[in-house]
Short mmCIF file of C-alpha atoms in Angstrom, two decimals:
data_model
loop_
_atom_site.label_atom_id
_atom_site.label_comp_id
_atom_site.label_asym_id
_atom_site.label_seq_id
_atom_site.Cartn_x
_atom_site.Cartn_y
_atom_site.Cartn_z
CA MET A 6 94.13 -30.03 -15.83
CA ASN A 7 96.45 -30.01 -12.84
CA ARG A 8 95.06 -26.70 -11.73
CA GLU A 9 91.53 -28.01 -12.25
CA ASN A 10 92.27 -31.05 -10.07
CA LYS A 11 93.61 -28.81 -7.34
CA LYS A 12 90.55 -26.61 -7.48
CA ARG A 13 88.35 -29.64 -7.28
CA LYS A 14 90.19 -30.99 -4.29
CA TYR A 15 90.30 -27.83 -2.20
CA ASP A 16 87.38 -25.71 -3.35
CA ARG A 17 84.35 -26.77 -1.34
CA LYS A 18 81.90 -25.12 -3.67
CA TYR A 19 83.40 -26.63 -6.81
CA PHE A 20 80.46 -28.89 -7.58
CA ARG A 21 77.94 -26.10 -7.17
CA THR A 22 79.15 -24.59 -10.41
CA HIS A 23 80.71 -27.58 -12.18
CA PRO A 24 78.92 -30.83 -13.02
CA CYS A 25 80.53 -34.00 -11.66
CA THR A 26 81.09 -36.39 -14.57
CA ASP A 27 82.85 -39.26 -12.85
CA PRO A 28 81.88 -42.87 -13.47
CA PHE A 29 80.63 -44.61 -10.33
CA THR A 30 79.34 -47.97 -9.21
CA CYS A 31 75.85 -48.22 -7.77
CA LYS A 32 76.06 -49.15 -4.09
CA VAL A 33 72.67 -50.84 -4.14
CA CYS A 34 72.75 -53.07 -7.22
CA GLY A 35 76.39 -52.86 -8.34
CA TRP A 36 75.60 -51.41 -11.76
CA PRO A 37 78.61 -49.63 -13.34
CA VAL A 38 77.43 -46.13 -14.30
CA VAL A 39 79.23 -44.03 -16.91
CA PRO A 40 78.43 -40.37 -17.71
CA ALA A 41 78.01 -41.01 -21.44
CA GLY A 42 74.50 -41.40 -22.77
CA ALA A 43 72.71 -39.76 -19.88
CA GLY A 44 71.58 -36.69 -21.78
CA THR A 45 72.24 -34.68 -18.61
CA SER A 46 75.46 -33.90 -16.78
CA HIS A 47 73.78 -33.90 -13.37
CA ARG A 48 73.01 -37.58 -13.06
CA ASN A 49 72.82 -38.68 -9.44
CA HIS A 50 71.04 -42.01 -9.58
CA CYS A 51 71.69 -45.48 -10.95
CA PRO A 52 69.93 -46.04 -14.29
CA ASN A 53 69.11 -49.62 -13.39
CA CYS A 54 67.57 -49.42 -9.90
CA LEU A 55 67.06 -45.61 -9.74
CA TYR A 56 68.57 -45.46 -6.23
CA SER A 57 70.73 -42.51 -5.18
CA ILE A 58 73.08 -41.70 -2.29
CA HIS A 59 72.54 -38.82 0.14
CA LEU A 60 75.61 -36.62 -0.40
CA ASP A 61 74.21 -33.12 -0.82
CA ASN A 62 72.03 -30.91 1.33
CA GLU A 63 71.88 -28.21 -1.33
CA PRO A 64 72.62 -29.20 -4.92
CA GLY A 65 76.39 -29.52 -5.32
CA ASP A 66 77.67 -28.87 -1.78
CA ARG A 67 78.99 -32.20 -0.57
CA GLY A 68 77.76 -31.20 2.86
CA SER A 69 75.82 -34.15 4.19
CA ASP A 70 77.22 -36.69 6.64
CA CYS A 71 74.32 -39.06 6.15
CA TYR A 72 75.38 -41.13 3.10
CA GLY A 73 72.14 -43.06 3.27
CA ARG A 74 70.49 -44.76 0.36
CA MET A 75 67.81 -42.65 -1.26
CA GLU A 76 64.97 -44.72 -2.61
CA PRO A 77 62.79 -43.53 -5.48
CA ILE A 78 59.31 -42.86 -4.10
CA GLY A 79 57.59 -41.14 -6.98
CA VAL A 80 57.60 -39.27 -10.24
CA TRP A 81 56.28 -35.86 -11.11
CA VAL A 82 56.05 -33.85 -14.30
CA ARG A 83 57.49 -30.38 -14.76
CA LYS A 84 55.70 -27.72 -16.76
CA ASN A 85 57.76 -28.46 -19.86
CA GLY A 86 56.77 -32.11 -19.75
CA GLU A 87 59.92 -33.78 -18.46
CA TRP A 88 59.80 -36.35 -15.72
CA VAL A 89 61.49 -35.86 -12.37
CA ILE A 90 62.22 -38.68 -9.91
CA ILE A 91 61.60 -37.94 -6.24
CA HIS A 92 64.09 -39.57 -3.87
CA ARG A 93 63.76 -40.04 -0.13
CA CYS A 94 66.64 -40.88 2.19
CA ILE A 95 65.85 -44.04 4.14
CA ILE A 96 67.94 -42.90 7.13
CA CYS A 97 67.07 -39.24 7.67
CA GLY A 98 63.99 -38.81 5.47
CA LYS A 99 65.21 -35.96 3.30
CA ILE A 100 63.36 -35.57 0.03
CA SER A 101 65.04 -34.39 -3.16
CA SER A 102 64.33 -34.58 -6.86
CA ASN A 103 66.37 -35.15 -10.00
CA ARG A 104 65.64 -35.19 -13.73
CA VAL A 105 65.33 -38.56 -15.39
CA ALA A 106 68.26 -39.44 -17.64
CA ALA A 107 67.91 -40.76 -21.16
CA ASP A 108 69.13 -44.25 -20.29
CA ASP A 109 67.07 -44.79 -17.14
CA ASN A 110 65.26 -48.08 -17.07
CA PRO A 111 61.85 -47.33 -18.65
CA ALA A 112 60.21 -50.30 -17.00
CA ARG A 113 61.18 -49.13 -13.51
CA LEU A 114 60.04 -45.59 -14.32
CA MET A 115 56.68 -46.87 -15.49
CA ALA A 116 56.44 -49.04 -12.37
CA LEU A 117 57.03 -45.93 -10.22
CA ALA A 118 54.37 -43.98 -12.09
CA MET A 119 51.87 -46.86 -11.96
CA ARG A 120 52.42 -47.59 -8.26
CA PRO A 121 49.38 -45.62 -6.93
CA PHE A 122 47.05 -47.51 -9.25
CA GLY A 123 48.18 -50.88 -7.94
CA SER A 124 47.25 -50.33 -4.29
CA ALA A 125 43.95 -50.27 -2.48
CA ALA A 126 43.88 -46.79 -0.89
CA ILE A 127 41.18 -45.75 -3.37
CA PRO A 128 38.88 -48.77 -3.67
CA ARG A 129 36.95 -49.46 -6.83
CA GLU A 130 33.65 -48.93 -5.02
CA ASP A 131 34.64 -45.32 -4.34
CA ILE A 132 35.39 -44.73 -8.01
CA ARG A 133 32.05 -46.28 -8.90
CA LYS A 134 30.35 -43.96 -6.39
CA ILE A 135 32.03 -40.94 -7.99
CA THR A 136 30.91 -41.98 -11.48
CA ASP A 137 27.37 -42.62 -10.24
CA TYR A 138 27.29 -39.21 -8.57
CA PHE A 139 28.40 -37.39 -11.72
CA SER A 140 26.11 -39.35 -14.02
CA THR A 141 23.01 -38.47 -11.95
CA VAL A 142 23.71 -34.78 -11.37
CA MET B 24 85.20 -32.88 62.47
CA LYS B 25 86.27 -35.72 60.32
CA TYR B 26 82.71 -37.00 60.13
CA ARG B 27 81.40 -33.56 59.19
CA LYS B 28 83.91 -33.20 56.51
CA TYR B 29 83.03 -36.57 55.15
CA LYS B 30 79.34 -35.78 55.26
CA ARG B 31 79.77 -32.50 53.51
CA TYR B 32 81.82 -34.17 50.90
CA LYS B 33 79.19 -36.89 50.47
CA ASP B 34 76.37 -34.38 50.19
CA HIS B 35 78.30 -32.46 47.67
CA ASN B 36 78.98 -35.61 45.76
CA GLU B 37 75.32 -36.63 45.77
CA ASP B 38 74.28 -33.21 44.64
CA TYR B 39 76.79 -33.36 41.93
CA GLU B 40 75.61 -36.78 40.83
CA PHE B 41 72.02 -35.63 40.79
CA GLU B 42 72.88 -32.60 38.70
CA ASP B 43 74.91 -34.74 36.42
CA ASN B 44 72.04 -37.18 35.92
CA GLU B 45 69.58 -34.38 35.32
CA TYR B 46 71.92 -32.80 32.83
CA ARG B 47 72.43 -36.09 31.05
CA ASN B 48 68.69 -36.79 30.91
CA ASN B 49 68.05 -33.33 29.53
CA THR B 50 70.69 -33.64 26.88
CA GLN B 51 69.45 -37.09 25.93
CA GLU B 52 65.92 -35.79 25.62
CA ARG B 53 67.11 -32.91 23.52
CA TYR B 54 69.15 -35.26 21.38
CA VAL B 55 66.24 -37.65 20.90
CA LYS B 56 63.93 -34.74 20.15
CA ASN B 57 66.28 -33.41 17.51
CA ARG B 58 66.81 -36.80 15.97
CA SER B 59 63.27 -38.18 15.98
CA LYS B 60 60.21 -36.96 14.17
CA GLU B 61 58.79 -35.10 17.19
CA ASN B 62 60.58 -32.07 15.89
CA ILE B 63 58.89 -32.40 12.54
CA SER B 64 55.48 -32.87 14.16
CA ASP B 65 56.09 -29.71 16.21
CA SER B 66 56.70 -27.76 13.03
CA ARG B 67 53.70 -29.44 11.47
CA LYS B 68 51.40 -28.07 14.14
CA ASN B 69 52.06 -24.75 12.44
CA CYS B 70 50.70 -26.16 9.21
CA GLU B 71 47.12 -26.50 10.44
CA MET B 72 44.79 -24.38 8.37
CA THR B 73 41.19 -23.27 8.47
CA GLU B 74 40.98 -21.83 4.98
CA CYS B 75 42.75 -22.56 1.73
CA LEU B 76 44.60 -19.73 0.02
CA ASN B 77 44.74 -21.64 -3.25
CA CYS B 78 41.11 -22.60 -3.90
CA GLY B 79 39.13 -20.67 -1.28
CA TRP B 80 37.93 -23.65 0.74
CA THR B 81 36.90 -22.81 4.30
CA LEU B 82 36.53 -25.09 7.29
CA PRO B 83 32.88 -26.22 7.58
CA SER B 84 31.17 -25.77 10.94
CA ASP B 85 30.56 -29.51 11.36
CA TRP B 86 34.23 -30.47 11.01
CA LYS B 87 35.21 -33.37 13.26
CA GLY B 88 38.68 -34.26 14.46
CA SER B 89 41.87 -32.24 14.31
CA LEU B 90 42.45 -29.39 11.88
CA PRO B 91 43.74 -30.50 8.48
CA GLU B 92 47.36 -30.02 7.41
CA HIS B 93 46.38 -29.65 3.77
CA CYS B 94 43.25 -28.49 2.00
CA PRO B 95 41.00 -31.54 1.46
CA ASN B 96 39.60 -29.95 -1.69
CA CYS B 97 42.76 -29.12 -3.68
CA LEU B 98 45.40 -30.93 -1.50
CA SER B 99 47.61 -27.85 -1.29
CA GLY B 100 48.95 -26.31 1.91
CA ILE B 101 50.79 -23.31 3.25
CA HIS B 102 54.57 -23.45 3.64
CA ARG B 103 55.00 -21.51 6.88
CA GLU B 104 58.46 -22.73 7.86
CA THR B 105 61.28 -24.36 5.97
CA GLU B 106 63.27 -27.26 7.40
CA GLU B 107 65.96 -24.93 8.66
CA GLY B 108 63.36 -22.85 10.48
CA TYR B 109 63.14 -19.88 8.16
CA GLU B 110 59.84 -18.32 7.24
CA CYS B 111 58.61 -18.99 3.72
CA GLY B 112 54.90 -18.39 3.19
CA GLY B 113 54.56 -20.01 -0.23
CA ILE B 114 51.83 -22.36 -1.37
CA LEU B 115 52.63 -26.07 -1.31
CA GLU B 116 51.16 -27.69 -4.36
CA PRO B 117 50.71 -31.46 -4.67
CA VAL B 118 53.01 -33.06 -7.23
CA GLY B 119 52.83 -36.76 -6.57
CA PHE B 120 52.04 -39.65 -4.31
CA TRP B 121 54.18 -41.95 -2.27
CA VAL B 122 52.70 -45.35 -1.58
CA LYS B 123 54.15 -46.15 1.84
CA ASP B 124 51.90 -49.15 2.38
CA ASP B 125 48.92 -50.25 0.41
CA ASP B 126 46.59 -48.36 2.77
CA LYS B 127 48.93 -45.53 3.79
CA TRP B 128 49.57 -42.91 1.14
CA GLU B 129 51.53 -39.71 1.50
CA ILE B 130 51.03 -36.64 -0.62
CA ILE B 131 54.31 -35.17 -1.90
CA GLN B 132 54.01 -31.39 -1.91
CA ARG B 133 56.36 -28.86 -3.44
CA CYS B 134 56.60 -25.21 -2.47
CA ARG B 135 55.93 -22.87 -5.37
CA PHE B 136 58.11 -20.20 -3.84
CA CYS B 137 61.25 -21.96 -2.62
CA GLY B 138 60.93 -25.40 -4.20
CA GLU B 139 61.22 -27.45 -1.02
CA MET B 140 59.53 -30.84 -0.97
CA ARG B 141 57.59 -32.27 1.94
CA THR B 142 55.09 -35.03 2.58
CA THR B 143 51.79 -35.10 4.43
CA PRO B 144 49.73 -38.21 5.10
CA MET B 145 46.60 -38.61 3.01
CA ASN B 146 43.32 -39.26 4.80
CA GLY B 147 39.84 -40.34 3.80
CA LYS B 148 38.46 -36.80 3.55
CA ASP B 149 40.61 -35.85 0.58
CA ASN B 150 39.19 -35.19 -2.84
CA ARG B 151 39.41 -38.50 -4.71
CA ILE B 152 39.15 -37.01 -8.18
CA LYS B 153 42.06 -34.65 -7.52
CA VAL B 154 44.09 -37.56 -6.18
CA LEU B 155 43.42 -39.62 -9.31
CA SER B 156 44.20 -36.70 -11.60
CA ILE B 157 47.57 -36.03 -9.94
CA ALA B 158 48.49 -39.70 -9.89
CA SER B 159 47.72 -40.07 -13.59
CA ARG B 160 49.58 -36.94 -14.70
CA PRO B 161 52.92 -38.70 -15.39
CA LEU B 162 51.12 -41.37 -17.37
CA SER B 163 49.60 -38.79 -19.67
CA MET B 164 52.96 -37.37 -20.75
CA PRO B 165 55.54 -40.17 -20.78
CA PRO B 166 59.11 -39.33 -21.81
CA PHE B 167 59.31 -42.33 -24.11
CA PRO B 168 56.82 -43.77 -26.59
CA ILE B 169 54.60 -46.17 -24.67
CA GLU B 170 53.67 -48.22 -27.72
CA ARG B 171 57.34 -49.23 -28.09
CA ILE B 172 58.02 -49.92 -24.43
CA LYS B 173 58.73 -53.60 -25.07
CA GLU B 174 61.69 -52.63 -27.25
CA LEU B 175 62.85 -50.11 -24.65
CA ARG B 176 62.76 -52.54 -21.75
CA GLY B 177 66.34 -53.74 -22.04
CA ILE B 178 68.07 -50.36 -22.42
CA GLY B 179 68.56 -49.05 -18.91
CA GLY B 180 69.09 -52.19 -16.94
CA ARG B 181 69.43 -55.89 -17.12
CA ASP B 182 66.41 -57.77 -18.26
CA ASP B 183 66.24 -61.53 -18.58
CA GLU B 184 63.78 -61.51 -21.42
CA THR B 185 65.67 -59.17 -23.69
CA GLU B 186 69.16 -60.49 -23.00
CA GLY B 187 68.99 -63.33 -25.49
CA GLY B 188 66.72 -61.70 -27.98
CA GLU B 189 69.24 -59.57 -29.79
#
């Protein structure tokens, strides 16, 4: 273990090949996060508020000096059907994505997925126009 | 002689100051350009397209305004340059939407080739049916059973309703 600790301290590319399973406290909402129960060893966001911190440029290199909060802006679905949260750094605007964990707050995830349907960029009249167009043709 | 010396010195000093100011302005401009989104917009000028490689859409002759950054028919684009400035050439396919404001939406695109994400603003010319289909894709395959979402509500985070209902 001593050797492992040394490697971790001095090897810059340690986290590119090894998952980081340390407990941490969310800097946005103060939620204590433990690695158990995530279903994935690459958890990078708080299960309560889904916020993340900008540490990496590439996955696993701790190479960023930004340390900004990364807010969840959306959700997309991979080919095998699992959800992926898209994060965006509020300071530098970098976009990254991470798998959802098993204990992420389902209500917040559903709120993220439902967000486009709650705004007025596509008005109801337009949808009615589309349905009218397809029912006549 | 003394006067001349003084003058020369002054001229030199002024010149020096001028150069210094110019240099500082230039560096500031460069700094601001690197920091702000002008840089991104410069690289986005490369993204303008007249035909879509994904669906075969071509620019109609009566197109008004600037050239589109993404295909208005299938919302995909061409990934000419990565953020570091390398050439990529993959197809950017739309994966999701970011609701910036209620009126301003951004399309989140992902490169099929290198996997980089980027956003482009949505405009009124885009295909509404495609937009709706992409936005409803996560809802069609949820990772948890939707009919039991009331029981699931308290798992991930704090919830006032489920705290006392154990």
